[in-house]
PDB file of C-alpha atoms in Angstrom:
ATOM      1  CA  MET A   1      60.015  18.063  -3.391  1.00 70.00           C
ATOM      2  CA  GLN A   2      63.376  18.657  -5.001  1.00 75.00           C
ATOM      3  CA  ARG A   3      65.914  20.472  -2.872  1.00 79.00           C
ATOM      4  CA  LYS A   4      67.895  23.384  -4.193  1.00 76.00           C
ATOM      5  CA  PRO A   5      71.652  22.945  -4.122  1.00 82.00           C
ATOM      6  CA  LEU A   6      73.422  25.059  -1.530  1.00 83.00           C
ATOM      7  CA  THR A   7      74.915  27.998  -3.384  1.00 88.00           C
ATOM      8  CA  ALA A   8      75.873  31.543  -2.462  1.00 90.00           C
ATOM      9  CA  SER A   9      72.639  32.806  -4.007  1.00 88.00           C
ATOM     10  CA  THR A  10      70.604  30.250  -2.018  1.00 86.00           C
ATOM     11  CA  VAL A  11      72.203  31.493   1.190  1.00 84.00           C
ATOM     12  CA  LYS A  12      71.608  35.131   0.156  1.00 89.00           C
ATOM     13  CA  ASP A  13      67.969  34.321  -0.595  1.00 85.00           C
ATOM     14  CA  PHE A  14      67.632  32.681   2.821  1.00 86.00           C
ATOM     15  CA  MET A  15      69.225  35.639   4.617  1.00 85.00           C
ATOM     16  CA  GLU A  16      67.526  38.453   2.702  1.00 91.00           C
ATOM     17  CA  PRO A  17      64.150  38.449   4.514  1.00 94.00           C
ATOM     18  CA  ARG A  18      65.811  38.050   7.929  1.00 90.00           C
ATOM     19  CA  SER A  19      66.203  40.903  10.380  1.00 90.00           C
ATOM     20  CA  ASP A  20      69.664  42.234  11.190  1.00 89.00           C
ATOM     21  CA  LEU A  21      69.534  40.510  14.589  1.00 89.00           C
ATOM     22  CA  GLU A  22      68.628  37.154  12.993  1.00 91.00           C
ATOM     23  CA  VAL A  23      71.515  37.466  10.519  1.00 91.00           C
ATOM     24  CA  ILE A  24      73.935  38.275  13.332  1.00 91.00           C
ATOM     25  CA  ARG A  25      72.650  35.285  15.310  1.00 91.00           C
ATOM     26  CA  ILE A  26      73.193  33.061  12.271  1.00 92.00           C
ATOM     27  CA  HIS A  27      76.728  34.432  11.975  1.00 92.00           C
ATOM     28  CA  TYR A  28      77.254  33.616  15.666  1.00 93.00           C
ATOM     29  CA  CYS A  29      76.186  30.007  14.982  1.00 93.00           C
ATOM     30  CA  TYR A  30      78.616  29.911  12.056  1.00 94.00           C
ATOM     31  CA  ARG A  31      81.415  31.191  14.299  1.00 95.00           C
ATOM     32  CA  ILE A  32      80.664  28.492  16.918  1.00 95.00           C
ATOM     33  CA  GLY A  33      80.861  25.816  14.213  1.00 96.00           C
ATOM     34  CA  SER A  34      84.018  27.240  12.703  1.00 96.00           C
ATOM     35  CA  THR A  35      85.699  27.326  16.112  1.00 96.00           C
ATOM     36  CA  PHE A  36      84.726  23.710  16.717  1.00 96.00           C
ATOM     37  CA  VAL A  37      86.108  22.656  13.309  1.00 96.00           C
ATOM     38  CA  ASN A  38      89.445  24.381  14.013  1.00 95.00           C
ATOM     39  CA  LEU A  39      89.602  22.688  17.416  1.00 96.00           C
ATOM     40  CA  ALA A  40      89.040  19.292  15.780  1.00 94.00           C
ATOM     41  CA  LEU A  41      91.735  20.058  13.181  1.00 95.00           C
ATOM     42  CA  MET A  42      94.153  21.021  15.962  1.00 94.00           C
ATOM     43  CA  GLU A  43      93.561  17.804  17.895  1.00 92.00           C
ATOM     44  CA  ASP A  44      93.915  15.817  14.669  1.00 92.00           C
ATOM     45  CA  ALA A  45      97.212  17.581  13.853  1.00 91.00           C
ATOM     46  CA  ILE A  46      98.601  16.684  17.294  1.00 88.00           C
ATOM     47  CA  ILE A  47      97.545  13.050  16.848  1.00 87.00           C
ATOM     48  CA  ASN A  48      99.003  12.922  13.336  1.00 85.00           C
ATOM     49  CA  ALA A  49     102.302  14.359  14.557  1.00 85.00           C
ATOM     50  CA  MET A  50     102.476  11.860  17.400  1.00 83.00           C
ATOM     51  CA  SER A  51     101.468   8.978  15.114  1.00 80.00           C
ATOM     52  CA  MET A  52     104.153   9.613  12.513  1.00 77.00           C
ATOM     53  CA  CYS A  53     106.939  10.154  15.023  1.00 72.00           C
ATOM     54  CA  ASP A  54     108.842   6.898  15.617  1.00 68.00           C
ATOM     55  CA  ARG A  55     110.298   8.115  18.905  1.00 62.00           C
ATOM     56  CA  ILE A  56     106.907   8.478  20.579  1.00 64.00           C
ATOM     57  CA  LYS A  57     105.819   5.141  21.996  1.00 61.00           C
ATOM     58  CA  VAL A  58     102.363   4.308  23.290  1.00 58.00           C
ATOM     59  CA  ALA A  59     102.820   1.944  26.218  1.00 54.00           C
ATOM     60  CA  GLY A  60     101.178  -1.450  26.280  1.00 51.00           C
ATOM     61  CA  ILE A  61      99.785  -1.739  22.767  1.00 48.00           C
ATOM     62  CA  LEU A  62     102.719  -2.382  20.458  1.00 46.00           C
ATOM     63  CA  GLY A  63     103.797  -5.969  20.048  1.00 50.00           C
ATOM     64  CA  THR A  64     107.385  -6.606  18.979  1.00 51.00           C
ATOM     65  CA  ASP A  65     106.333  -8.893  16.114  1.00 45.00           C
ATOM     66  CA  ALA A  66     103.595  -6.656  14.714  1.00 46.00           C
ATOM     67  CA  PRO A  67     104.109  -5.397  11.162  1.00 58.00           C
ATOM     68  CA  THR A  68     104.948  -1.715  10.835  1.00 60.00           C
ATOM     69  CA  TRP A  69     101.562  -0.768   9.388  1.00 54.00           C
ATOM     70  CA  GLU A  70      99.659  -2.577  12.119  1.00 65.00           C
ATOM     71  CA  ARG A  71     101.811  -0.920  14.807  1.00 67.00           C
ATOM     72  CA  MET A  72     101.184   2.473  13.288  1.00 66.00           C
ATOM     73  CA  GLN A  73      97.441   1.828  13.081  1.00 71.00           C
ATOM     74  CA  GLN A  74      97.311   0.613  16.686  1.00 72.00           C
ATOM     75  CA  LYS A  75      99.308   3.632  17.780  1.00 72.00           C
ATOM     76  CA  ASN A  76      97.025   5.966  15.841  1.00 69.00           C
ATOM     77  CA  ASP A  77      93.879   4.331  17.284  1.00 77.00           C
ATOM     78  CA  LYS A  78      95.283   4.613  20.817  1.00 80.00           C
ATOM     79  CA  LEU A  79      96.186   8.274  20.327  1.00 79.00           C
ATOM     80  CA  LYS A  80      92.748   9.082  18.847  1.00 77.00           C
ATOM     81  CA  SER A  81      91.045   7.591  21.897  1.00 76.00           C
ATOM     82  CA  SER A  82      93.193   9.675  24.267  1.00 79.00           C
ATOM     83  CA  THR A  83      92.270  13.019  25.753  1.00 80.00           C
ATOM     84  CA  LEU A  84      94.247  16.124  24.858  1.00 85.00           C
ATOM     85  CA  GLY A  85      95.587  16.129  28.422  1.00 85.00           C
ATOM     86  CA  SER A  86      96.820  12.543  28.003  1.00 86.00           C
ATOM     87  CA  LEU A  87      98.496  13.438  24.715  1.00 86.00           C
ATOM     88  CA  ILE A  88     100.284  16.342  26.355  1.00 89.00           C
ATOM     89  CA  ALA A  89     101.360  14.052  29.235  1.00 89.00           C
ATOM     90  CA  ILE A  90     102.873  11.635  26.689  1.00 86.00           C
ATOM     91  CA  LEU A  91     104.658  14.513  24.950  1.00 87.00           C
ATOM     92  CA  ALA A  92     106.034  15.732  28.290  1.00 88.00           C
ATOM     93  CA  LYS A  93     108.125  12.538  28.395  1.00 87.00           C
ATOM     94  CA  HIS A  94     109.744  13.215  24.999  1.00 85.00           C
ATOM     95  CA  SER A  95     112.136  16.171  25.209  1.00 85.00           C
ATOM     96  CA  ILE A  96     109.468  18.789  24.511  1.00 89.00           C
ATOM     97  CA  LEU A  97     110.799  22.190  25.577  1.00 92.00           C
ATOM     98  CA  ASP A  98     109.239  23.619  28.738  1.00 94.00           C
ATOM     99  CA  THR A  99     108.011  26.665  26.817  1.00 95.00           C
ATOM    100  CA  ASP A 100     106.376  24.416  24.208  1.00 93.00           C
ATOM    101  CA  LEU A 101     104.731  22.282  26.910  1.00 94.00           C
ATOM    102  CA  ALA A 102     103.463  25.442  28.594  1.00 96.00           C
ATOM    103  CA  TYR A 103     102.029  26.528  25.238  1.00 96.00           C
ATOM    104  CA  LEU A 104     100.286  23.169  24.734  1.00 94.00           C
ATOM    105  CA  ARG A 105      98.847  23.313  28.251  1.00 95.00           C
ATOM    106  CA  TRP A 106      97.636  26.860  27.604  1.00 97.00           C
ATOM    107  CA  VAL A 107      95.938  25.709  24.369  1.00 96.00           C
ATOM    108  CA  LYS A 108      94.359  22.835  26.314  1.00 95.00           C
ATOM    109  CA  GLU A 109      92.921  25.348  28.798  1.00 96.00           C
ATOM    110  CA  LYS A 110      91.366  27.258  25.874  1.00 96.00           C
ATOM    111  CA  ARG A 111      90.001  23.998  24.462  1.00 94.00           C
ATOM    112  CA  ASP A 112      88.548  22.946  27.822  1.00 94.00           C
ATOM    113  CA  PHE A 113      86.907  26.338  28.234  1.00 93.00           C
ATOM    114  CA  PHE A 114      85.315  26.149  24.782  1.00 93.00           C
ATOM    115  CA  ILE A 115      84.114  22.545  25.129  1.00 91.00           C
ATOM    116  CA  HIS A 116      83.119  22.491  28.798  1.00 90.00           C
ATOM    117  CA  ARG A 117      82.344  26.031  29.937  1.00 89.00           C
ATOM    118  CA  PHE A 118      81.602  28.322  26.996  1.00 86.00           C
ATOM    119  CA  PHE A 119      77.841  27.932  27.320  1.00 82.00           C
ATOM    120  CA  HIS A 120      77.741  27.876  31.144  1.00 81.00           C
ATOM    121  CA  VAL A 121      77.008  31.597  31.038  1.00 74.00           C
ATOM    122  CA  HIS A 122      74.127  30.926  28.597  1.00 71.00           C
ATOM    123  CA  TYR A 123      75.602  32.425  25.459  1.00 76.00           C
ATOM    124  CA  TRP A 124      72.776  30.918  23.408  1.00 81.00           C
ATOM    125  CA  PRO A 125      72.136  32.618  20.053  1.00 80.00           C
ATOM    126  CA  GLY A 126      68.449  33.294  20.741  1.00 80.00           C
ATOM    127  CA  GLU A 127      69.155  34.979  24.071  1.00 79.00           C
ATOM    128  CA  LEU A 128      71.822  37.454  22.996  1.00 82.00           C
ATOM    129  CA  HIS A 129      71.447  40.934  21.621  1.00 86.00           C
ATOM    130  CA  GLU A 130      73.547  42.423  18.841  1.00 88.00           C
ATOM    131  CA  GLU A 131      76.248  43.911  21.099  1.00 89.00           C
ATOM    132  CA  SER A 132      76.661  40.668  23.043  1.00 89.00           C
ATOM    133  CA  ILE A 133      76.835  38.618  19.874  1.00 91.00           C
ATOM    134  CA  THR A 134      79.536  40.905  18.472  1.00 91.00           C
ATOM    135  CA  ILE A 135      81.599  40.405  21.641  1.00 91.00           C
ATOM    136  CA  MET A 136      81.068  36.638  21.601  1.00 91.00           C
ATOM    137  CA  CYS A 137      81.996  36.405  17.912  1.00 93.00           C
ATOM    138  CA  ARG A 138      85.285  38.156  18.714  1.00 94.00           C
ATOM    139  CA  ARG A 139      85.925  35.642  21.529  1.00 93.00           C
ATOM    140  CA  LEU A 140      85.142  32.759  19.201  1.00 95.00           C
ATOM    141  CA  LEU A 141      87.429  34.174  16.510  1.00 96.00           C
ATOM    142  CA  TYR A 142      90.184  34.382  19.139  1.00 97.00           C
ATOM    143  CA  LEU A 143      89.666  30.705  20.039  1.00 97.00           C
ATOM    144  CA  GLU A 144      89.449  29.710  16.376  1.00 96.00           C
ATOM    145  CA  THR A 145      92.721  31.500  15.631  1.00 97.00           C
ATOM    146  CA  THR A 146      94.364  29.938  18.700  1.00 97.00           C
ATOM    147  CA  PHE A 147      93.402  26.417  17.585  1.00 97.00           C
ATOM    148  CA  SER A 148      94.403  27.052  13.978  1.00 96.00           C
ATOM    149  CA  ARG A 149      97.831  28.346  14.992  1.00 96.00           C
ATOM    150  CA  ALA A 150      98.361  25.372  17.305  1.00 96.00           C
ATOM    151  CA  SER A 151      97.603  23.025  14.385  1.00 93.00           C
ATOM    152  CA  HIS A 152     100.581  24.462  12.531  1.00 90.00           C
ATOM    153  CA  ARG A 153     102.834  25.037  15.527  1.00 92.00           C
ATOM    154  CA  ILE A 154     102.748  21.387  16.668  1.00 91.00           C
ATOM    155  CA  TRP A 155     105.190  20.455  13.928  1.00 89.00           C
ATOM    156  CA  LYS A 156     107.657  23.120  15.035  1.00 89.00           C
ATOM    157  CA  ILE A 157     107.302  21.901  18.629  1.00 91.00           C
ATOM    158  CA  PHE A 158     108.246  18.426  17.421  1.00 87.00           C
ATOM    159  CA  ARG A 159     111.187  19.900  15.485  1.00 88.00           C
ATOM    160  CA  ASN A 160     112.364  21.770  18.593  1.00 89.00           C
ATOM    161  CA  ALA A 161     112.324  18.493  20.540  1.00 88.00           C
ATOM    162  CA  GLY A 162     114.244  16.656  17.814  1.00 85.00           C
ATOM    163  CA  LEU A 163     111.280  14.335  17.211  1.00 85.00           C
ATOM    164  CA  VAL A 164     110.983  15.227  13.509  1.00 84.00           C
ATOM    165  CA  THR A 165     113.095  16.803  10.839  1.00 83.00           C
ATOM    166  CA  TYR A 166     111.207  19.868   9.625  1.00 81.00           C
ATOM    167  CA  VAL A 167     112.112  21.552   6.364  1.00 83.00           C
ATOM    168  CA  ASP A 168     110.124  24.729   5.741  1.00 83.00           C
ATOM    169  CA  LEU A 169     109.164  25.016   2.074  1.00 87.00           C
ATOM    170  CA  GLY A 170     107.644  28.469   2.466  1.00 88.00           C
ATOM    171  CA  LYS A 171     104.282  28.894   0.769  1.00 89.00           C
ATOM    172  CA  ASP A 172     104.519  25.289  -0.469  1.00 88.00           C
ATOM    173  CA  GLY A 173     104.288  23.892   3.084  1.00 82.00           C
ATOM    174  CA  ALA A 174     106.864  21.794   4.866  1.00 79.00           C
ATOM    175  CA  LEU A 175     108.645  18.469   4.556  1.00 82.00           C
ATOM    176  CA  LEU A 176     108.436  16.360   7.708  1.00 81.00           C
ATOM    177  CA  MET A 177     110.199  13.084   8.474  1.00 81.00           C
ATOM    178  CA  ASN A 178     111.549  11.091  11.330  1.00 78.00           C
ATOM    179  CA  PRO A 179     115.124  12.122  12.237  1.00 77.00           C
ATOM    180  CA  GLY A 180     117.755   9.792  10.833  1.00 67.00           C
ATOM    181  CA  LEU A 181     115.243   8.195   8.464  1.00 61.00           C
ATOM    182  CA  PHE A 182     117.805   7.941   5.697  1.00 56.00           C
ATOM    183  CA  ASP A 183     120.861   7.310   7.891  1.00 52.00           C
ATOM    184  CA  GLU A 184     122.531   3.975   7.298  1.00 46.00           C
TER     185      GLU A 184
END
C-alpha cells in the first residue's frame, strides 16, 4: 500500500468526516504538541546562549589543554544534560540581573507545570468536552507564547548581564558575540 504524502488536502480529507468535537480534540492534541516544541526550543536557546558565552564556565569538565572546539563541545554536552533549574543556578553566578533571574525562575515554574502537572487533573483529549477543550487550548497557547518569548528574551538577558554583545538588526534578527571578542 502506497501512502499519500501529507498535504493540506490530505489533512482536510481526514478531518472532513469527523464531528466538531473530534476536530476540536485533534486541535487540542496539536496545541499540546506545539507547546512542547516551543518548550524544547526555549531550553535549546538557553543552552545555546550559555554554550557560546565564554564567560560562563561549567565546573569540572574543561581541561586547560583541551582545544577550543573540544572544550565547547564538552561544555555544550554538559549543559544539555543539565536540568533547567541547574542552568538557572549557573546563570545566577554570572551577573544576571535579579529581575531577569526572577523571570527565568517564573518560566521554569511554567515549564515544570506543563511537564509534570498539566495532566494531573486528567485533561486527556478523549475526556474533555468542547468548552473544556477551548479553555485548555487557551492555557496551552499561553504556555506556548511564554516559552517562545523566553527563547528570544534569553539573549537580551545575557546582554543585560554583559555576557554577550547584542546588536539588534530589526526584522533581520540580531548579531551576538562574546564581549571584547575583537579587542586586542
